[in-house]
Short mmCIF file of C-alpha atoms in Angstrom, two decimals:
data_model
loop_
_atom_site.label_atom_id
_atom_site.label_comp_id
_atom_site.label_asym_id
_atom_site.label_seq_id
_atom_site.Cartn_x
_atom_site.Cartn_y
_atom_site.Cartn_z
CA SER A 14 8.13 20.35 -3.97
CA THR A 15 6.70 19.79 -0.50
CA GLN A 16 5.41 16.32 -1.42
CA SER A 17 8.87 15.21 -2.50
CA THR A 18 10.38 16.40 0.73
CA TRP A 19 7.76 15.56 3.33
CA GLY A 20 5.36 12.69 3.81
CA CYS A 21 2.18 14.55 2.90
CA PHE A 22 -0.56 14.59 0.26
CA ASN A 23 -3.55 16.66 -0.84
CA ASP A 24 -6.51 14.60 0.28
CA ASP A 25 -9.15 16.80 -1.36
CA ILE A 26 -7.48 16.28 -4.73
CA GLN A 27 -5.53 12.99 -4.56
CA GLY A 28 -7.82 11.24 -2.11
CA THR A 29 -10.94 12.13 -4.05
CA GLY A 30 -9.20 11.27 -7.28
CA ALA A 31 -8.15 7.80 -6.04
CA MET A 32 -11.68 7.16 -4.69
CA THR A 33 -13.20 8.13 -8.03
CA LEU A 34 -10.82 5.99 -9.99
CA GLY A 35 -11.55 3.01 -7.67
CA ALA A 36 -15.30 3.50 -8.15
CA ILE A 37 -14.82 3.64 -11.92
CA LEU A 38 -12.84 0.46 -11.95
CA ALA A 39 -15.48 -1.22 -9.84
CA ALA A 40 -18.27 0.12 -12.09
CA ILE A 41 -16.51 -1.34 -15.16
CA ARG A 42 -16.26 -4.66 -13.36
CA SER A 43 -19.94 -4.51 -12.37
CA LYS A 44 -20.91 -3.93 -16.02
CA ASN A 45 -19.04 -7.14 -16.93
CA LEU A 46 -20.72 -9.32 -14.33
CA GLY A 47 -22.79 -12.05 -16.01
CA LYS A 48 -21.43 -11.29 -19.45
CA ALA A 49 -20.30 -14.19 -21.65
CA GLY A 50 -16.50 -14.43 -21.56
CA THR A 51 -16.11 -12.95 -18.11
CA ILE A 52 -13.52 -14.56 -15.89
CA ALA A 53 -14.63 -17.51 -13.77
CA ILE A 54 -11.67 -19.04 -11.86
CA GLU A 55 -11.75 -20.98 -8.61
CA ASN A 56 -8.61 -19.46 -7.19
CA ASP A 57 -9.82 -16.20 -5.69
CA GLN A 58 -6.46 -14.44 -5.75
CA ILE A 59 -5.81 -15.22 -9.40
CA ALA A 60 -9.39 -14.34 -10.33
CA GLN A 61 -9.12 -10.97 -8.56
CA THR A 62 -5.92 -10.15 -10.38
CA LEU A 63 -7.33 -11.05 -13.79
CA ARG A 64 -10.56 -9.16 -13.19
CA LEU A 65 -8.64 -6.13 -12.14
CA GLN A 66 -6.55 -6.30 -15.30
CA GLN A 67 -9.75 -6.57 -17.31
CA SER A 68 -11.07 -3.42 -15.73
CA ASN A 69 -7.75 -1.66 -16.22
CA ASN A 70 -7.86 -2.61 -19.93
CA GLU A 71 -11.38 -1.45 -20.39
CA LEU A 72 -10.64 1.83 -18.61
CA LEU A 73 -8.67 2.78 -21.69
CA ASN A 74 -11.83 2.53 -23.82
CA GLN A 75 -13.92 4.94 -21.68
CA LYS A 76 -14.87 8.43 -22.76
CA ILE A 77 -15.13 10.70 -19.76
CA LEU A 78 -16.95 14.10 -19.60
CA CYS A 79 -16.26 16.15 -16.51
CA VAL A 80 -18.56 19.08 -15.67
CA GLY A 81 -16.34 21.44 -13.70
CA ALA A 82 -12.76 22.28 -14.67
CA GLY A 83 -11.52 23.80 -11.43
CA SER A 84 -8.92 22.31 -9.09
CA ALA A 85 -11.23 19.47 -8.04
CA GLY A 86 -12.23 18.46 -11.53
CA ILE A 87 -8.74 18.69 -12.95
CA GLY A 88 -7.24 16.94 -9.93
CA VAL A 89 -9.64 14.02 -10.09
CA VAL A 90 -9.21 13.60 -13.82
CA GLN A 91 -5.40 13.73 -13.55
CA THR A 92 -5.55 10.67 -11.27
CA ILE A 93 -7.54 8.72 -13.97
CA TRP A 94 -5.31 10.13 -16.72
CA ARG A 95 -2.12 8.95 -14.94
CA LYS A 96 -3.67 5.54 -14.55
CA MET A 97 -4.38 5.32 -18.30
CA ILE A 98 -0.70 6.32 -18.94
CA HIS A 99 0.39 3.59 -16.49
CA GLU A 100 -1.71 1.09 -18.43
CA GLY A 101 0.06 1.95 -21.68
CA LEU A 102 -1.41 5.04 -23.36
CA SER A 103 0.76 8.02 -24.21
CA PRO A 104 0.01 11.21 -22.23
CA LYS A 105 -1.51 12.73 -25.41
CA LYS A 106 -3.67 9.69 -26.21
CA ALA A 107 -4.79 9.50 -22.56
CA ALA A 108 -5.77 13.17 -22.54
CA GLU A 109 -7.89 12.59 -25.64
CA LYS A 110 -10.19 10.38 -23.51
CA PHE A 111 -11.43 13.45 -21.52
CA TRP A 112 -13.71 16.43 -22.17
CA PHE A 113 -14.35 19.22 -19.76
CA PHE A 114 -17.25 21.69 -19.58
CA ASP A 115 -17.23 24.73 -17.26
CA ASN A 116 -18.70 28.23 -17.03
CA GLN A 117 -16.84 29.19 -20.22
CA GLY A 118 -18.14 26.22 -22.18
CA VAL A 119 -16.07 23.40 -23.50
CA LEU A 120 -12.42 23.48 -22.31
CA ALA A 121 -10.74 24.06 -25.66
CA GLN A 122 -7.57 25.45 -27.18
CA GLY A 123 -7.42 29.16 -27.65
CA ARG A 124 -8.58 30.27 -24.22
CA ASN A 125 -6.85 33.44 -22.90
CA PHE A 126 -6.02 31.79 -19.59
CA TYR A 127 -5.62 28.27 -18.29
CA SER A 128 -5.48 27.40 -14.60
CA ASP A 129 -3.09 24.73 -13.42
CA GLY A 130 -3.50 21.46 -15.35
CA GLN A 131 -6.19 22.68 -17.77
CA GLU A 132 -4.12 23.05 -20.90
CA THR A 133 -3.33 19.33 -21.00
CA PHE A 134 -7.02 18.57 -21.59
CA ALA A 135 -7.93 21.56 -23.85
CA ARG A 136 -9.57 20.19 -26.96
CA GLY A 137 -8.66 21.28 -30.44
CA ASP A 138 -11.45 19.36 -32.19
CA ILE A 139 -14.58 20.78 -30.51
CA ASP A 140 -16.30 24.12 -30.81
CA PRO A 141 -15.85 25.75 -27.37
CA LYS A 142 -19.34 27.30 -27.64
CA MET A 143 -21.03 23.94 -28.25
CA PRO A 144 -23.98 23.43 -25.78
CA ILE A 145 -23.45 20.58 -23.37
CA VAL A 146 -26.33 18.47 -24.68
CA GLU A 147 -24.86 18.74 -28.17
CA LEU A 148 -21.44 17.86 -26.76
CA ILE A 149 -22.90 14.70 -25.17
CA LYS A 150 -24.58 13.83 -28.49
CA THR A 151 -21.26 14.30 -30.34
CA VAL A 152 -18.85 12.66 -27.91
CA LYS A 153 -21.16 9.93 -26.49
CA PRO A 154 -19.42 9.75 -23.14
CA THR A 155 -19.57 6.55 -21.10
CA ILE A 156 -18.78 8.32 -17.82
CA LEU A 157 -20.16 11.62 -16.56
CA LEU A 158 -18.39 13.26 -13.64
CA GLY A 159 -19.84 16.19 -11.69
CA LEU A 160 -17.26 18.35 -9.87
CA SER A 161 -18.85 21.76 -10.45
CA GLY A 162 -20.31 22.60 -7.09
CA ILE A 163 -23.52 23.61 -8.87
CA GLY A 164 -26.67 21.82 -7.71
CA GLY A 165 -28.87 20.41 -10.46
CA ILE A 166 -26.60 21.20 -13.36
CA PHE A 167 -27.08 17.65 -14.73
CA THR A 168 -30.39 18.20 -16.56
CA GLU A 169 -32.85 15.55 -17.78
CA ASP A 170 -31.90 16.38 -21.41
CA MET A 171 -28.22 15.69 -20.64
CA ILE A 172 -28.81 12.39 -18.89
CA ARG A 173 -31.37 11.10 -21.41
CA GLU A 174 -29.02 12.00 -24.30
CA MET A 175 -26.18 10.12 -22.59
CA ALA A 176 -28.43 7.11 -22.00
CA LYS A 177 -29.26 6.90 -25.74
CA HIS A 178 -25.67 5.87 -26.47
CA VAL A 179 -24.62 3.88 -23.40
CA ASP A 180 -26.22 0.72 -22.04
CA LYS A 181 -25.14 1.42 -18.45
CA PRO A 182 -24.01 5.04 -18.12
CA ILE A 183 -21.67 5.72 -15.21
CA ILE A 184 -22.91 8.90 -13.54
CA PHE A 185 -21.01 10.38 -10.61
CA PRO A 186 -22.39 13.70 -9.27
CA LEU A 187 -19.64 14.20 -6.74
CA SER A 188 -20.12 17.72 -5.41
CA ASN A 189 -21.21 18.20 -1.86
CA PRO A 190 -23.10 19.04 0.30
CA THR A 191 -26.34 17.55 -0.93
CA SER A 192 -27.64 20.93 -2.15
CA LYS A 193 -24.72 21.17 -4.59
CA SER A 194 -25.04 17.63 -6.04
CA GLU A 195 -25.28 17.90 -9.84
CA CYS A 196 -28.31 15.63 -9.75
CA THR A 197 -29.94 13.23 -7.32
CA PRO A 198 -29.66 9.43 -7.63
CA GLU A 199 -33.42 9.31 -8.16
CA GLN A 200 -33.11 11.60 -11.19
CA ALA A 201 -30.22 9.58 -12.56
CA TYR A 202 -32.09 6.28 -12.24
CA THR A 203 -35.36 7.71 -13.57
CA TRP A 204 -33.83 9.46 -16.59
CA THR A 205 -31.90 6.34 -17.58
CA GLU A 206 -34.78 3.98 -16.88
CA GLY A 207 -32.87 2.33 -14.08
CA ARG A 208 -29.73 1.67 -16.12
CA ALA A 209 -27.32 4.17 -14.50
CA ILE A 210 -24.45 3.22 -12.18
CA VAL A 211 -24.40 5.99 -9.59
CA ALA A 212 -21.98 7.32 -6.96
CA THR A 213 -22.51 10.59 -5.23
CA GLY A 214 -20.36 12.92 -3.18
CA SER A 215 -23.14 13.37 -0.63
CA PRO A 216 -25.20 10.71 1.22
CA PHE A 217 -28.53 9.85 -0.33
CA LYS A 218 -31.25 7.38 0.58
CA THR A 219 -32.09 4.32 -1.48
CA VAL A 220 -34.31 4.84 -4.48
CA ASN A 221 -37.32 2.77 -5.48
CA TYR A 222 -37.94 2.85 -9.22
CA LYS A 223 -40.49 0.61 -10.93
CA GLY A 224 -40.55 -1.80 -8.03
CA LYS A 225 -36.77 -2.18 -7.76
CA THR A 226 -34.64 -0.77 -4.96
CA TYR A 227 -31.43 1.01 -6.02
CA TYR A 228 -28.49 1.72 -3.70
CA PRO A 229 -26.37 4.72 -4.76
CA SER A 230 -22.74 4.55 -3.59
CA GLN A 231 -21.44 7.40 -1.48
CA GLY A 232 -18.13 8.49 -2.99
CA ASN A 233 -16.06 9.82 -0.13
CA ASN A 234 -12.26 10.06 0.19
CA MET A 235 -12.62 8.46 3.64
CA PHE A 236 -12.21 5.23 1.67
CA ILE A 237 -8.65 6.31 0.75
CA TYR A 238 -6.80 8.55 3.16
CA PRO A 239 -6.87 6.39 6.32
CA GLY A 240 -5.33 3.44 4.48
CA VAL A 241 -2.77 5.48 2.60
CA GLY A 242 -1.78 7.25 5.82
CA LEU A 243 -1.59 4.02 7.86
CA GLY A 244 0.40 2.30 5.13
CA ALA A 245 2.84 5.22 4.92
CA ILE A 246 3.36 5.25 8.68
CA ALA A 247 3.64 1.44 8.96
CA SER A 248 6.23 1.32 6.18
CA GLY A 249 8.06 4.47 7.27
CA ALA A 250 7.65 5.75 3.70
CA LYS A 251 10.09 8.55 2.84
CA ARG A 252 7.38 10.24 0.82
CA ILE A 253 3.84 9.63 -0.49
CA SER A 254 4.30 8.64 -4.13
CA MET A 255 1.73 8.87 -6.92
CA GLY A 256 1.96 5.09 -7.09
CA PHE A 257 0.33 4.85 -3.66
CA PHE A 258 -2.88 6.28 -4.97
CA GLY A 259 -3.09 3.93 -7.95
CA ILE A 260 -2.57 1.00 -5.57
CA ALA A 261 -5.21 2.40 -3.19
CA SER A 262 -7.73 2.76 -6.10
CA GLU A 263 -7.20 -0.82 -7.24
CA THR A 264 -7.45 -2.20 -3.72
CA LEU A 265 -10.66 -0.23 -3.16
CA ALA A 266 -12.18 -1.61 -6.39
CA GLN A 267 -11.14 -5.18 -5.50
CA ASN A 268 -12.82 -4.91 -2.12
CA VAL A 269 -16.36 -4.41 -3.48
CA THR A 270 -18.11 -7.72 -2.83
CA GLU A 271 -20.47 -9.65 -5.16
CA GLU A 272 -23.30 -8.82 -2.72
CA GLU A 273 -22.56 -5.12 -2.92
CA PHE A 274 -22.43 -5.31 -6.76
CA ALA A 275 -25.82 -7.07 -6.70
CA GLN A 276 -27.25 -4.02 -4.86
CA GLY A 277 -25.83 -1.69 -7.51
CA LEU A 278 -22.99 -0.40 -5.32
CA VAL A 279 -19.54 0.33 -6.78
CA LEU A 280 -18.00 1.26 -3.42
CA PRO A 281 -17.96 -0.84 -0.23
CA LYS A 282 -20.43 -0.14 2.49
CA VAL A 283 -19.20 2.38 5.01
CA THR A 284 -19.58 -0.19 7.80
CA ARG A 285 -16.57 -2.02 6.31
CA ILE A 286 -14.29 1.03 6.40
CA LYS A 287 -11.89 -0.42 8.98
CA ASP A 288 -11.16 -3.52 6.93
CA ILE A 289 -10.89 -1.48 3.72
CA SER A 290 -8.37 0.78 5.37
CA LYS A 291 -6.35 -2.13 6.56
CA ASN A 292 -6.34 -3.81 3.18
CA ILE A 293 -5.19 -0.59 1.49
CA ALA A 294 -2.50 -0.09 4.12
CA VAL A 295 -1.16 -3.60 3.50
CA GLN A 296 -0.85 -2.91 -0.22
CA ILE A 297 0.78 0.50 0.41
CA CYS A 298 3.37 -1.28 2.55
CA LYS A 299 4.16 -3.65 -0.28
CA GLU A 300 4.37 -0.75 -2.77
CA ALA A 301 6.68 1.25 -0.41
CA VAL A 302 9.07 -1.68 -0.23
CA SER A 303 8.91 -2.32 -3.95
CA ALA A 304 9.56 1.41 -4.74
CA GLY A 305 12.47 1.59 -2.32
CA LEU A 306 10.58 4.13 -0.13
CA SER A 307 10.27 2.03 3.08
CA THR A 308 12.47 2.78 6.04
CA LYS A 309 10.97 0.20 8.36
CA PRO A 310 11.37 -3.65 8.42
CA VAL A 311 8.13 -4.57 6.63
CA PRO A 312 7.65 -8.39 6.56
CA GLU A 313 7.75 -10.18 3.22
CA ASN A 314 4.86 -12.61 3.56
CA ILE A 315 1.40 -11.05 2.95
CA LYS A 316 -0.05 -12.65 6.08
CA ASP A 317 2.79 -11.27 8.12
CA ILE A 318 2.25 -7.78 6.62
CA GLU A 319 -1.46 -8.00 7.55
CA LYS A 320 -0.55 -8.84 11.15
CA TYR A 321 2.09 -6.11 11.17
CA VAL A 322 -0.38 -3.51 10.02
CA GLU A 323 -3.07 -4.68 12.40
CA GLU A 324 -0.72 -4.25 15.31
CA GLN A 325 -0.30 -0.57 14.41
CA MET A 326 -3.95 0.23 13.98
CA TYR A 327 -5.58 2.49 16.57
CA VAL A 328 -8.25 0.81 18.61
CA PRO A 329 -10.51 3.21 20.59
CA PHE A 330 -10.42 1.19 23.81
CA TYR A 331 -9.85 2.84 27.18
CA SER A 332 -8.88 1.16 30.37
CA ASP A 333 -11.00 1.85 33.45
CA MET A 334 -8.92 4.40 35.28
CA VAL A 335 -11.28 4.65 38.29
CA ARG A 336 -10.68 2.20 41.10
CA ARG A 337 -13.74 0.20 42.00
CA PHE A 338 -14.62 -0.14 45.68
CA ARG A 339 -17.11 -2.52 47.15
#
């Protein structure tokens, strides 16, 4: 394939998938904040590693309903599915964590035609004609993804039914532009009585609900592709491996601060994009060396890698090319 020959990747699919996985891992971590038994360790690096492992473990317990089973929906879910396999589930068991709903109803076995990747997730235990609210009532999903491109398809009945079964439902209407968002953050917060964890594919303003201000995260693949590209260039990677995107997702999740969690965010603020990209690039360099894909002399020490990456980052500074005369 092209990706095994050239250093390239599909950002719309893989970049969005990695961003979504990172936001889910961060959302799981945010749900654990303040709970009894959560990890409290003084060494920041060890604490980050253990918290990430806790999120990875809890990812395997999620039930994910994706509305939209086209290339975007399947591509994003495949990223999460591969992560579950990496964490120990079999491909079959991992696929059983997902349900799809599209213009033909529930993605189920027996369809006359499957587009690329659909058959892996076709259910054999659900009536394909089951209405979506009934599907939510039956499945009790913990995560609802919107990749349909249909504005307003997340109805009040859907969200309220989901909220009956989940304390903090993770709701990501990821279609853009704004007019195609499956629901607005205000709707998600209102219909869940302020309990939803929300990331959207389009930018939305903050929401005030019952005297509290909510900050929806903007889920954009800009959090992923600059860092992956920079890391690949800095390491001289022979190709862009699937492992790069798992590393990028984990790094993104780890870079959400306690202050951002307190505001309800599950993705970093856009103003921090340069640092996020650098941090992802550093981890991509480490992964490239570990996977035998690096062709450049990447330093071994993490601080040296950070300096090495910083030296290769583009800085939009231009020298004054006009001579000044008194």
